[in-house]
XYZ file of C-alpha atoms in Angstrom:
681
model
C -141.945 -71.773 -73.366
C -143.166 -71.793 -69.753
C -145.945 -74.290 -70.564
C -143.495 -76.518 -72.383
C -141.143 -76.574 -69.405
C -144.004 -77.210 -67.031
C -145.234 -80.077 -69.170
C -141.741 -81.536 -69.392
C -141.420 -81.263 -65.629
C -144.675 -83.104 -65.091
C -143.793 -85.891 -67.517
C -140.526 -86.887 -65.866
C -140.244 -88.414 -62.431
C -138.000 -86.433 -60.066
C -134.833 -88.146 -58.877
C -132.728 -87.621 -55.771
C -129.371 -88.439 -57.306
C -127.146 -85.888 -59.026
C -126.959 -86.062 -62.829
C -123.972 -88.160 -63.863
C -122.906 -85.757 -66.610
C -122.566 -82.536 -64.660
C -119.798 -80.046 -65.382
C -116.391 -80.589 -63.852
C -116.024 -79.322 -60.308
C -113.921 -76.231 -59.709
C -110.654 -76.711 -57.814
C -111.489 -73.749 -55.551
C -115.119 -74.387 -54.669
C -114.504 -74.414 -50.924
C -112.894 -70.972 -50.814
C -115.643 -68.487 -51.677
C -119.384 -67.922 -51.087
C -122.043 -69.342 -53.387
C -123.866 -66.929 -55.725
C -126.645 -67.327 -58.305
C -126.977 -64.010 -60.154
C -124.036 -64.326 -62.552
C -125.407 -67.453 -64.287
C -128.796 -68.215 -62.788
C -127.573 -71.259 -60.821
C -125.328 -71.897 -57.823
C -121.635 -71.097 -58.273
C -118.826 -69.877 -56.093
C -117.708 -66.286 -56.595
C -114.400 -67.620 -57.895
C -116.223 -69.555 -60.638
C -118.853 -66.929 -61.480
C -118.500 -65.321 -64.947
C -118.887 -61.757 -63.669
C -117.512 -59.197 -61.233
C -119.640 -59.796 -58.180
C -119.789 -58.699 -54.542
C -121.789 -60.434 -51.821
C -123.152 -58.664 -48.748
C -124.236 -61.159 -46.099
C -126.963 -60.616 -43.530
C -124.233 -60.026 -40.950
C -122.593 -57.370 -43.163
C -125.899 -55.526 -43.504
C -126.719 -55.723 -39.792
C -123.534 -53.896 -38.770
C -124.677 -50.553 -40.192
C -127.883 -48.508 -40.636
C -130.043 -50.241 -43.227
C -133.358 -48.965 -44.567
C -132.828 -48.833 -48.326
C -130.611 -50.381 -50.968
C -128.606 -47.165 -50.996
C -127.686 -47.792 -47.352
C -126.594 -51.336 -48.161
C -124.486 -50.630 -51.252
C -122.765 -47.303 -50.581
C -119.423 -48.930 -49.634
C -119.294 -51.559 -52.415
C -116.510 -51.162 -54.974
C -117.746 -49.785 -58.294
C -120.947 -48.443 -56.723
C -121.825 -44.800 -56.032
C -124.954 -43.320 -54.475
C -125.794 -40.176 -56.442
C -128.737 -37.865 -56.997
C -129.929 -34.315 -57.551
C -130.712 -33.954 -53.828
C -131.330 -36.022 -50.695
C -134.715 -37.192 -52.043
C -133.453 -38.414 -55.416
C -130.609 -40.719 -54.380
C -129.994 -43.576 -56.804
C -127.612 -46.486 -57.340
C -124.915 -45.882 -59.954
C -122.710 -48.820 -60.977
C -119.495 -48.105 -62.879
C -120.587 -44.545 -63.617
C -123.945 -45.432 -65.182
C -127.018 -43.548 -63.854
C -129.344 -45.405 -61.518
C -131.987 -46.276 -64.120
C -129.436 -48.623 -65.729
C -129.259 -50.777 -62.584
C -131.672 -53.730 -62.562
C -133.069 -54.657 -59.138
C -134.196 -58.228 -58.465
C -135.682 -59.963 -55.429
C -134.945 -63.684 -55.544
C -134.344 -63.302 -59.276
C -137.660 -61.530 -59.971
C -137.634 -58.103 -61.624
C -138.738 -55.064 -59.631
C -140.042 -52.916 -62.463
C -142.356 -50.108 -61.321
C -139.807 -47.352 -61.839
C -141.729 -45.932 -64.833
C -144.820 -45.252 -62.739
C -143.805 -41.594 -62.369
C -142.101 -39.393 -64.933
C -139.589 -38.033 -62.420
C -136.242 -39.411 -61.249
C -137.225 -39.715 -57.567
C -138.811 -43.108 -58.312
C -135.343 -44.662 -58.088
C -135.210 -43.876 -54.387
C -138.792 -45.017 -53.848
C -138.132 -48.351 -55.587
C -134.949 -48.928 -53.575
C -136.973 -48.473 -50.374
C -139.647 -51.021 -51.304
C -137.521 -54.071 -50.593
C -137.694 -56.852 -47.997
C -136.638 -55.829 -44.476
C -133.248 -56.763 -43.067
C -134.743 -59.581 -40.985
C -135.835 -61.407 -44.171
C -132.618 -60.972 -46.185
C -130.000 -63.714 -46.413
C -127.624 -61.784 -48.672
C -127.424 -59.230 -51.480
C -125.492 -60.026 -54.660
C -124.158 -57.093 -56.685
C -123.035 -57.777 -60.264
C -120.962 -54.920 -61.650
C -121.254 -54.711 -65.410
C -123.835 -55.553 -68.108
C -126.027 -58.658 -67.739
C -128.597 -58.253 -70.531
C -127.716 -61.674 -71.962
C -129.589 -63.180 -68.993
C -131.863 -60.428 -67.705
C -132.680 -58.272 -70.714
C -133.410 -54.550 -70.539
C -132.126 -52.239 -67.772
C -129.049 -54.324 -66.861
C -126.498 -52.052 -68.589
C -124.815 -50.862 -65.404
C -125.307 -54.012 -63.386
C -127.705 -56.123 -61.340
C -128.607 -56.079 -57.648
C -130.244 -59.322 -56.495
C -131.735 -59.487 -52.994
C -131.778 -63.108 -51.820
C -134.235 -63.795 -49.003
C -134.169 -66.507 -46.364
C -135.655 -69.952 -46.943
C -138.202 -71.661 -44.716
C -136.293 -73.219 -41.787
C -136.842 -76.710 -40.391
C -138.088 -75.302 -37.062
C -140.031 -72.175 -36.162
C -137.763 -69.156 -35.812
C -138.185 -65.429 -35.701
C -136.423 -62.144 -35.177
C -137.181 -58.506 -34.407
C -134.977 -55.492 -35.167
C -135.538 -52.093 -33.564
C -133.402 -49.102 -34.467
C -133.128 -45.328 -34.478
C -130.854 -42.668 -35.954
C -130.466 -39.465 -33.954
C -128.992 -36.432 -35.695
C -126.670 -34.050 -33.860
C -128.208 -31.375 -36.089
C -131.862 -32.004 -35.309
C -133.003 -29.919 -38.288
C -131.841 -32.777 -40.560
C -134.522 -35.146 -39.245
C -134.314 -38.204 -36.990
C -135.525 -41.651 -38.013
C -136.615 -44.939 -36.490
C -136.933 -48.438 -37.870
C -138.581 -51.730 -36.949
C -138.851 -55.027 -38.788
C -139.713 -58.638 -38.030
C -139.396 -62.116 -39.494
C -141.324 -65.264 -38.562
C -141.030 -68.595 -40.363
C -141.408 -72.302 -39.869
C -143.113 -75.514 -40.978
C -146.883 -75.902 -40.848
C -146.488 -79.527 -41.840
C -142.974 -80.931 -41.669
C -141.302 -81.314 -45.088
C -144.582 -80.426 -46.832
C -145.789 -76.910 -46.065
C -143.959 -73.883 -44.690
C -144.946 -70.302 -43.878
C -142.959 -67.054 -43.858
C -144.154 -63.663 -42.634
C -142.026 -60.529 -42.610
C -142.639 -56.823 -42.445
C -141.257 -53.403 -41.578
C -142.178 -49.929 -40.377
C -139.741 -47.058 -40.990
C -140.278 -43.382 -40.269
C -138.234 -40.230 -40.720
C -138.951 -36.690 -39.571
C -138.864 -34.075 -42.308
C -135.711 -31.959 -42.434
C -136.016 -28.264 -41.683
C -133.505 -27.506 -44.455
C -134.273 -26.709 -48.099
C -133.594 -29.812 -50.238
C -133.126 -31.875 -47.091
C -134.899 -35.187 -46.594
C -138.658 -35.313 -46.929
C -140.659 -36.768 -44.091
C -141.049 -40.513 -44.732
C -143.284 -43.336 -43.560
C -142.586 -46.727 -45.124
C -144.529 -49.846 -44.144
C -144.590 -53.297 -45.700
C -145.860 -56.833 -45.124
C -145.215 -60.024 -47.105
C -146.509 -63.590 -46.694
C -145.174 -66.744 -48.341
C -146.342 -70.330 -48.472
C -143.901 -73.005 -49.610
C -145.423 -76.318 -50.657
C -143.170 -79.340 -51.162
C -145.300 -82.058 -52.824
C -142.189 -84.229 -53.263
C -138.652 -83.817 -51.982
C -137.553 -82.622 -55.441
C -140.277 -80.056 -56.067
C -141.094 -76.714 -54.453
C -144.105 -74.492 -55.105
C -143.934 -70.964 -53.708
C -146.916 -68.626 -53.301
C -146.162 -65.034 -52.326
C -148.182 -61.876 -51.731
C -147.028 -58.579 -50.319
C -147.613 -54.869 -50.143
C -145.413 -51.899 -49.350
C -146.740 -48.384 -48.803
C -144.217 -45.572 -49.041
C -145.449 -42.103 -48.087
C -143.394 -38.927 -48.011
C -144.089 -35.257 -47.612
C -142.354 -31.911 -47.998
C -143.442 -28.626 -46.468
C -142.878 -25.171 -47.927
C -140.337 -23.337 -45.799
C -138.820 -26.586 -44.511
C -137.567 -29.191 -47.023
C -139.219 -27.165 -49.812
C -138.128 -23.646 -50.732
C -140.423 -20.761 -49.816
C -140.954 -20.098 -53.542
C -142.699 -23.457 -54.106
C -146.426 -23.311 -54.850
C -147.529 -25.687 -52.070
C -146.719 -28.565 -49.755
C -145.868 -31.855 -51.476
C -147.340 -35.278 -50.696
C -146.589 -38.633 -52.335
C -148.400 -41.882 -51.566
C -146.857 -44.855 -53.320
C -148.258 -48.363 -52.953
C -146.451 -51.391 -54.376
C -148.355 -54.683 -54.418
C -146.966 -57.964 -55.706
C -148.219 -61.523 -56.180
C -146.316 -64.487 -57.536
C -146.413 -68.232 -57.919
C -143.329 -70.224 -58.802
C -142.295 -73.847 -59.199
C -138.877 -75.454 -59.010
C -138.360 -79.029 -60.088
C -135.119 -80.946 -59.587
C -135.296 -83.793 -62.104
C -132.967 -86.524 -63.262
C -132.114 -84.481 -66.375
C -131.775 -81.056 -64.713
C -133.663 -78.269 -62.955
C -136.716 -76.336 -64.143
C -137.959 -73.016 -62.787
C -141.263 -71.421 -63.791
C -142.710 -68.281 -62.205
C -145.599 -65.914 -62.825
C -145.494 -62.506 -61.148
C -147.815 -59.528 -61.122
C -146.673 -56.287 -59.546
C -148.677 -53.111 -59.328
C -147.436 -49.662 -58.425
C -149.911 -46.930 -57.609
C -148.939 -43.323 -56.902
C -150.996 -40.418 -55.627
C -149.413 -36.955 -55.603
C -150.666 -33.617 -54.333
C -149.220 -30.118 -54.179
C -151.041 -28.013 -51.628
C -154.619 -29.295 -51.626
C -154.628 -30.085 -55.352
C -153.611 -33.040 -57.475
C -150.078 -32.609 -58.868
C -150.515 -32.349 -62.639
C -146.853 -33.075 -63.364
C -147.115 -36.461 -61.653
C -150.709 -37.136 -60.498
C -152.459 -40.416 -59.718
C -150.925 -43.108 -61.919
C -150.910 -46.895 -61.874
C -148.388 -49.255 -63.465
C -149.021 -52.997 -63.790
C -146.342 -55.488 -64.823
C -147.130 -59.140 -65.514
C -144.031 -61.279 -65.983
C -143.762 -64.953 -66.919
C -140.327 -66.577 -66.578
C -139.231 -70.109 -67.416
C -135.755 -71.648 -67.328
C -134.173 -75.057 -67.729
C -130.710 -75.820 -66.340
C -129.066 -78.914 -67.820
C -125.855 -80.430 -66.403
C -124.057 -82.037 -69.367
C -120.622 -83.656 -69.686
C -118.176 -80.809 -68.918
C -120.961 -78.281 -69.554
C -123.737 -76.481 -67.719
C -126.439 -75.309 -70.129
C -129.172 -72.856 -69.193
C -132.015 -71.919 -71.556
C -135.138 -69.928 -70.895
C -137.800 -67.508 -71.941
C -139.599 -64.461 -70.605
C -142.825 -62.602 -71.378
C -143.568 -59.133 -69.963
C -146.816 -57.176 -70.258
C -146.612 -53.567 -69.006
C -149.598 -51.229 -68.690
C -149.538 -47.634 -67.451
C -152.799 -45.911 -66.478
C -153.600 -42.287 -65.658
C -151.398 -40.480 -68.169
C -154.366 -38.337 -69.245
C -154.067 -36.585 -65.875
C -150.459 -35.587 -66.507
C -149.657 -32.091 -67.710
C -148.599 -31.644 -71.335
C -148.087 -27.884 -70.926
C -148.963 -25.075 -68.532
C -152.680 -25.280 -69.329
C -153.295 -28.628 -71.075
C -153.204 -32.292 -70.124
C -152.450 -35.362 -72.207
C -155.190 -36.876 -74.331
C -153.936 -40.466 -74.056
C -155.364 -42.223 -70.995
C -152.907 -45.096 -70.876
C -149.820 -46.648 -72.429
C -148.875 -50.288 -72.813
C -146.279 -52.566 -74.319
C -145.495 -56.265 -74.544
C -142.257 -58.116 -75.099
C -140.926 -61.646 -75.122
C -137.431 -63.066 -74.976
C -135.501 -66.306 -75.463
C -132.006 -66.878 -74.140
C -129.374 -69.555 -73.779
C -126.033 -69.719 -72.012
C -123.486 -72.499 -71.626
C -120.541 -72.875 -69.275
C -117.926 -75.224 -70.738
C -115.363 -76.676 -68.353
C -112.493 -76.927 -70.840
C -110.160 -78.249 -68.133
C -110.261 -78.488 -64.354
C -108.901 -74.928 -64.273
C -110.446 -73.214 -67.312
C -114.121 -72.554 -68.026
C -115.646 -70.606 -70.905
C -119.145 -69.119 -70.784
C -121.038 -68.027 -73.875
C -124.601 -66.831 -74.117
C -127.067 -64.804 -76.150
C -130.533 -63.383 -75.592
C -133.119 -62.311 -78.168
C -135.666 -59.720 -77.034
C -138.684 -58.944 -79.210
C -140.433 -55.706 -78.265
C -143.604 -54.483 -79.961
C -142.261 -50.908 -80.111
C -138.649 -51.223 -81.267
C -138.503 -54.763 -82.673
C -135.804 -57.330 -81.980
C -132.543 -56.911 -80.113
C -129.680 -59.380 -79.570
C -127.523 -59.362 -76.409
C -124.512 -61.718 -76.527
C -121.728 -62.243 -74.013
C -118.576 -64.316 -73.638
C -116.566 -64.852 -70.466
C -113.549 -66.863 -69.349
C -112.524 -67.960 -65.854
C -109.062 -69.450 -65.346
C -107.886 -70.750 -61.964
C -104.149 -70.148 -62.022
C -103.717 -71.882 -58.658
C -105.876 -72.908 -55.728
C -106.042 -69.248 -54.645
C -105.451 -67.159 -57.797
C -108.173 -66.669 -60.452
C -108.048 -64.719 -63.712
C -111.378 -63.556 -65.167
C -112.451 -61.568 -68.194
C -115.137 -61.136 -70.796
C -117.067 -59.082 -73.321
C -120.811 -58.419 -73.274
C -123.454 -56.288 -74.931
C -126.418 -54.820 -73.095
C -129.392 -52.576 -73.775
C -132.149 -50.557 -72.172
C -135.516 -50.188 -73.876
C -137.035 -46.708 -74.302
C -139.502 -45.834 -71.570
C -143.232 -45.898 -72.305
C -143.634 -42.130 -72.210
C -140.461 -41.491 -74.213
C -141.473 -43.740 -77.107
C -145.161 -42.778 -77.381
C -146.013 -40.382 -80.211
C -149.212 -39.229 -78.499
C -147.625 -38.401 -75.135
C -146.247 -34.970 -74.175
C -144.610 -34.212 -70.835
C -144.533 -30.759 -69.216
C -141.186 -29.738 -67.777
C -139.368 -26.845 -66.110
C -140.394 -23.232 -66.307
C -139.836 -20.446 -63.824
C -142.491 -20.027 -61.116
C -145.537 -18.366 -62.693
C -144.117 -18.643 -66.238
C -145.128 -20.996 -69.112
C -143.766 -24.535 -68.808
C -141.804 -26.402 -71.445
C -142.932 -29.610 -73.174
C -141.125 -32.837 -74.133
C -142.666 -34.807 -77.003
C -142.484 -38.590 -77.253
C -140.663 -40.176 -80.189
C -141.843 -43.553 -81.577
C -138.628 -43.893 -83.615
C -136.380 -44.192 -80.554
C -133.885 -47.044 -80.504
C -132.760 -48.947 -77.393
C -129.738 -47.565 -75.585
C -126.827 -50.002 -75.958
C -123.422 -50.684 -74.474
C -120.460 -52.936 -75.205
C -118.430 -53.741 -72.120
C -115.110 -55.500 -71.583
C -113.430 -56.387 -68.309
C -110.498 -58.375 -66.972
C -109.727 -59.128 -63.354
C -107.249 -60.944 -61.139
C -108.487 -62.283 -57.794
C -106.902 -63.962 -54.781
C -108.570 -65.828 -51.924
C -107.178 -68.448 -49.561
C -108.300 -70.496 -46.583
C -106.699 -68.034 -44.132
C -109.212 -65.290 -45.034
C -106.776 -63.303 -47.159
C -108.437 -61.913 -50.286
C -107.643 -59.336 -52.948
C -108.968 -58.305 -56.336
C -108.123 -56.019 -59.238
C -110.529 -55.449 -62.154
C -110.200 -53.205 -65.206
C -113.337 -52.319 -67.186
C -114.304 -50.365 -70.285
C -117.847 -49.588 -71.413
C -118.815 -48.006 -74.752
C -122.292 -46.528 -74.327
C -124.328 -45.548 -77.412
C -127.783 -44.292 -78.390
C -128.246 -42.482 -75.083
C -131.797 -41.151 -74.922
C -131.801 -37.459 -74.159
C -134.319 -34.646 -74.581
C -133.057 -32.019 -77.008
C -134.485 -28.510 -77.321
C -136.057 -27.929 -80.748
C -137.759 -24.528 -80.332
C -137.966 -21.642 -77.879
C -134.534 -22.561 -76.548
C -133.320 -19.045 -75.808
C -136.025 -18.161 -73.295
C -136.297 -19.026 -69.600
C -139.604 -20.890 -70.023
C -141.887 -22.477 -72.597
C -139.297 -24.350 -74.687
C -140.187 -27.443 -76.736
C -138.058 -30.599 -76.536
C -138.054 -34.023 -78.188
C -136.558 -37.311 -77.056
C -133.805 -38.625 -79.301
C -130.864 -41.056 -79.464
C -128.153 -38.414 -79.396
C -125.704 -39.398 -76.680
C -122.489 -41.446 -76.662
C -120.096 -41.986 -73.780
C -117.071 -44.017 -72.726
C -116.780 -45.272 -69.169
C -113.654 -46.990 -67.915
C -112.031 -47.618 -64.596
C -110.348 -49.782 -61.998
C -111.869 -51.643 -59.050
C -109.700 -53.026 -56.255
C -110.511 -54.805 -53.008
C -108.512 -56.211 -50.101
C -109.202 -58.346 -47.041
C -106.200 -58.536 -44.715
C -106.352 -60.442 -41.391
C -103.838 -58.638 -39.169
C -104.315 -61.115 -36.350
C -106.773 -63.715 -35.148
C -109.094 -60.937 -33.923
C -108.331 -57.958 -36.191
C -109.212 -57.726 -39.899
C -108.614 -54.854 -42.303
C -110.838 -54.546 -45.388
C -110.936 -51.930 -48.083
C -111.715 -51.100 -51.670
C -110.790 -48.387 -54.125
C -112.613 -47.450 -57.331
C -111.428 -45.203 -60.123
C -114.154 -44.265 -62.613
C -113.663 -42.101 -65.663
C -116.690 -41.309 -67.790
C -116.708 -38.960 -70.755
C -119.448 -37.888 -73.105
C -118.244 -38.308 -76.689
C -121.131 -36.554 -78.433
C -121.436 -32.771 -78.723
C -125.227 -32.949 -79.115
C -125.809 -32.515 -75.372
C -125.410 -28.965 -74.093
C -125.577 -27.024 -70.841
C -128.212 -24.352 -70.345
C -125.848 -21.690 -71.692
C -125.358 -23.693 -74.909
C -121.880 -24.984 -74.023
C -121.238 -28.510 -75.311
C -121.107 -31.217 -72.631
C -118.629 -33.256 -74.662
C -115.902 -34.544 -72.340
C -118.044 -34.147 -69.211
C -118.927 -37.102 -66.922
C -122.095 -39.046 -67.664
C -123.428 -38.757 -64.134
C -122.509 -37.304 -60.744
C -120.120 -40.186 -60.031
C -116.907 -39.283 -58.152
C -113.741 -40.239 -60.009
C -112.036 -41.616 -56.876
C -113.708 -43.550 -54.040
C -111.848 -45.218 -51.156
C -113.447 -47.230 -48.335
C -111.324 -48.660 -45.499
C -112.553 -50.530 -42.434
C -110.875 -52.201 -39.438
C -112.806 -54.805 -37.410
C -111.717 -55.997 -33.961
C -113.270 -58.975 -32.217
C -112.383 -57.765 -28.715
C -114.131 -60.640 -26.915
C -116.530 -63.393 -27.863
C -119.365 -60.938 -27.203
C -117.894 -57.545 -28.126
C -116.945 -56.395 -31.648
C -115.717 -52.921 -32.638
C -115.003 -51.246 -35.963
C -113.679 -48.017 -37.423
C -114.059 -46.943 -41.039
C -113.041 -44.137 -43.380
C -114.845 -43.187 -46.589
C -113.225 -40.891 -49.151
C -114.901 -39.422 -52.238
C -113.368 -37.044 -54.748
C -115.184 -34.142 -56.355
C -118.286 -34.726 -58.469
C -119.672 -32.907 -61.499
C -123.294 -32.463 -62.559
C -123.302 -31.767 -66.287
C -126.883 -31.469 -67.474
C -129.180 -28.990 -69.192
C -131.610 -29.218 -66.255
C -129.188 -28.923 -63.329
C -130.754 -25.533 -62.417
C -127.489 -23.806 -63.399
C -126.322 -22.261 -66.652
C -123.229 -24.489 -66.688
C -121.720 -27.599 -65.067
C -121.993 -27.769 -61.273
C -119.204 -29.035 -58.998
C -119.400 -30.715 -55.598
C -116.075 -30.791 -53.663
C -114.737 -34.089 -52.351
C -115.144 -35.172 -48.734
C -113.809 -37.678 -46.188
C -115.965 -39.103 -43.401
C -115.255 -41.474 -40.506
C -117.520 -43.915 -38.664
C -116.985 -45.697 -35.348
C -119.191 -48.475 -34.041
C -119.598 -51.877 -32.509
C -121.910 -54.604 -31.282
C -122.408 -56.546 -28.066
C -124.004 -59.999 -27.934
C -125.825 -60.142 -24.616
C -126.593 -63.805 -25.268
C -127.356 -66.036 -28.231
C -130.680 -64.246 -28.764
C -130.029 -60.544 -28.088
C -127.514 -58.218 -29.783
C -127.028 -54.490 -29.225
C -125.409 -52.304 -31.902
C -124.231 -48.710 -31.810
C -122.368 -46.448 -34.225
C -121.372 -42.823 -34.542
C -121.653 -41.937 -38.209
C -119.672 -39.058 -39.740
C -117.597 -38.741 -36.587
C -115.981 -35.432 -37.588
C -119.295 -33.894 -38.735
C -118.038 -33.252 -42.270
C -120.629 -31.498 -44.451
C -120.122 -29.834 -47.817
C -121.898 -26.445 -47.946
C -124.848 -26.317 -50.356
C -124.897 -23.687 -53.087
C -128.322 -22.070 -52.731
C -127.810 -19.457 -55.422
C -130.073 -19.442 -58.466
C -129.371 -19.777 -62.165
C -129.384 -15.998 -62.524
C -127.102 -15.350 -59.531
C -124.213 -17.660 -60.419
C -125.233 -21.117 -59.153
C -122.474 -23.653 -59.955
C -121.762 -25.510 -56.688
C -122.886 -28.358 -54.443
C -126.468 -29.653 -54.767
C -126.444 -32.253 -51.986
C -127.491 -31.743 -48.337
C -125.153 -33.985 -46.320
C -126.044 -35.695 -43.073
C -123.790 -34.617 -40.220
C -122.688 -36.435 -37.083
C -125.395 -38.830 -35.928
C -125.892 -41.729 -33.544
C -127.306 -45.059 -34.686
C -128.798 -47.476 -32.144
C -130.114 -50.970 -32.858
C -131.349 -53.987 -30.933
C -131.865 -57.418 -32.502
C -133.801 -60.192 -30.804
C -134.022 -63.698 -32.261
C -136.098 -66.616 -31.029
């Protein structure tokens, strides 16, 4: 597929004029930002066949930003959840973080399976471009497997980076976060961006990097100590004005450590160290031809992890290496009243070092590596039925060497009621492929076990099916030229074939049980997302969003540690109610101030391995932030914020399973001061 597109591109001379048969223009194109994630080509948010939120560079710069969790925590439909401060992940519409697909400029970031523990979600969300290199982040809420394949059940996060400018420019950001409670650990950040033409209109260079550090918390289950450094280089070659060739290479090294008696409990067997290196290379070509646009890219990403406990290699998650090679090719064809996009994808995934991973208390795995290959074809068409109504239909076929073929269709309608009002809705199916370890008959994973007691084992299952979902949504949106905007979206998601490890023997003891992966879970997730932008005056703007999420397990196959069925319990630790409100005041041309409130209702952790005998509950909380920025001149900006102004922290339940543990699992950050300086040149 990729070679065919490349050959087609080379056989046709590029043209500068727009195709005469392109789809009808939307009557509201001037009113909303341009996005690419919903369809794979430029559209306004009003036209996009999806529920989508855009965070601009300016939005991100107004608050502390080190990870994707920092960027997305106030987006409607999004929750940041995890078993503790070191396992935070991105949940969209109540789906756990592993069902959120992360892209950078449309390229998959897929090294999450490198380790067999959930903390990789937080590591992956840290290994992203620095703020200085980011133009915007697009967040699609809801399934997108018809375009992107596996993992996009909950949604898609696409980080769009800056393009090479016409003249040399650069920027430097320096920041720090100082905790009122010093035992929670202070942090500091630095990043830079430098870009410009080497040869005008022919060759451009981009360099960007970061260095982030955090002091380890002196609180059990508090933040590990962190050092995160990254550097990326890009060359953009423009052989003709209608062709771009992009070469990219980068590396990010994320190290973190926990010390017994500080962030680790005194009962742990030794200090913890993780070294995680993510390296990526890619080459891509875009051609803008008289018949349409072609995009071809080849990417190789490698994740390498080294773990130690005390002075020994960690057998649960030792040295491992994951290599993904991905070939993508797409063709976008403007046709009379239609926009057609077709494409293909090939992914080769190889995991090394599994023979070092523990299969039980005393034994390791016999299989030294795991691998899989898959290919996919997809097509999607947007039909402009009238100037106000467009219908989008698409389907993707994935062929996986382990589970066979899987179809992912979707249909979506966008109707512009007036210049400002838009009605949207659609139905889509999505899936997530079983993980390499889960679906391998020869792989066994050690798990749990009291300190000093025999560990349990989870056996792989080659008969696993992909997890699937069928999602419907309908939304009404308003946006006008006076900056007023509002939105209301209803969604429902039927989730099936959830992969879950079920105890098959030794289940009554405290250690040494045997489990097997199986498709045993079903759940329904539904809710409401609302948003509002209200200019109160020329200088004051009020923004806010509210999300209601209800998720319920429908299967009684999943149980708590005490054997109680988890039927009716939430799928993840997502709060049912979330409210974010913010007021911005442009006091002068140089000075801007803001105040915000963030409200979350109680959360429930219903899981066999939540360290309790039953479901755990975290009470709700309300926090307030106050901050602002001052533009010293056109090149220098100072920013300051007091986060969690009232120092609200939910007490952690440090009891054990045998002493009645059933409460909060999350160490909250208290009142803290954020300082930042940005210099551009």
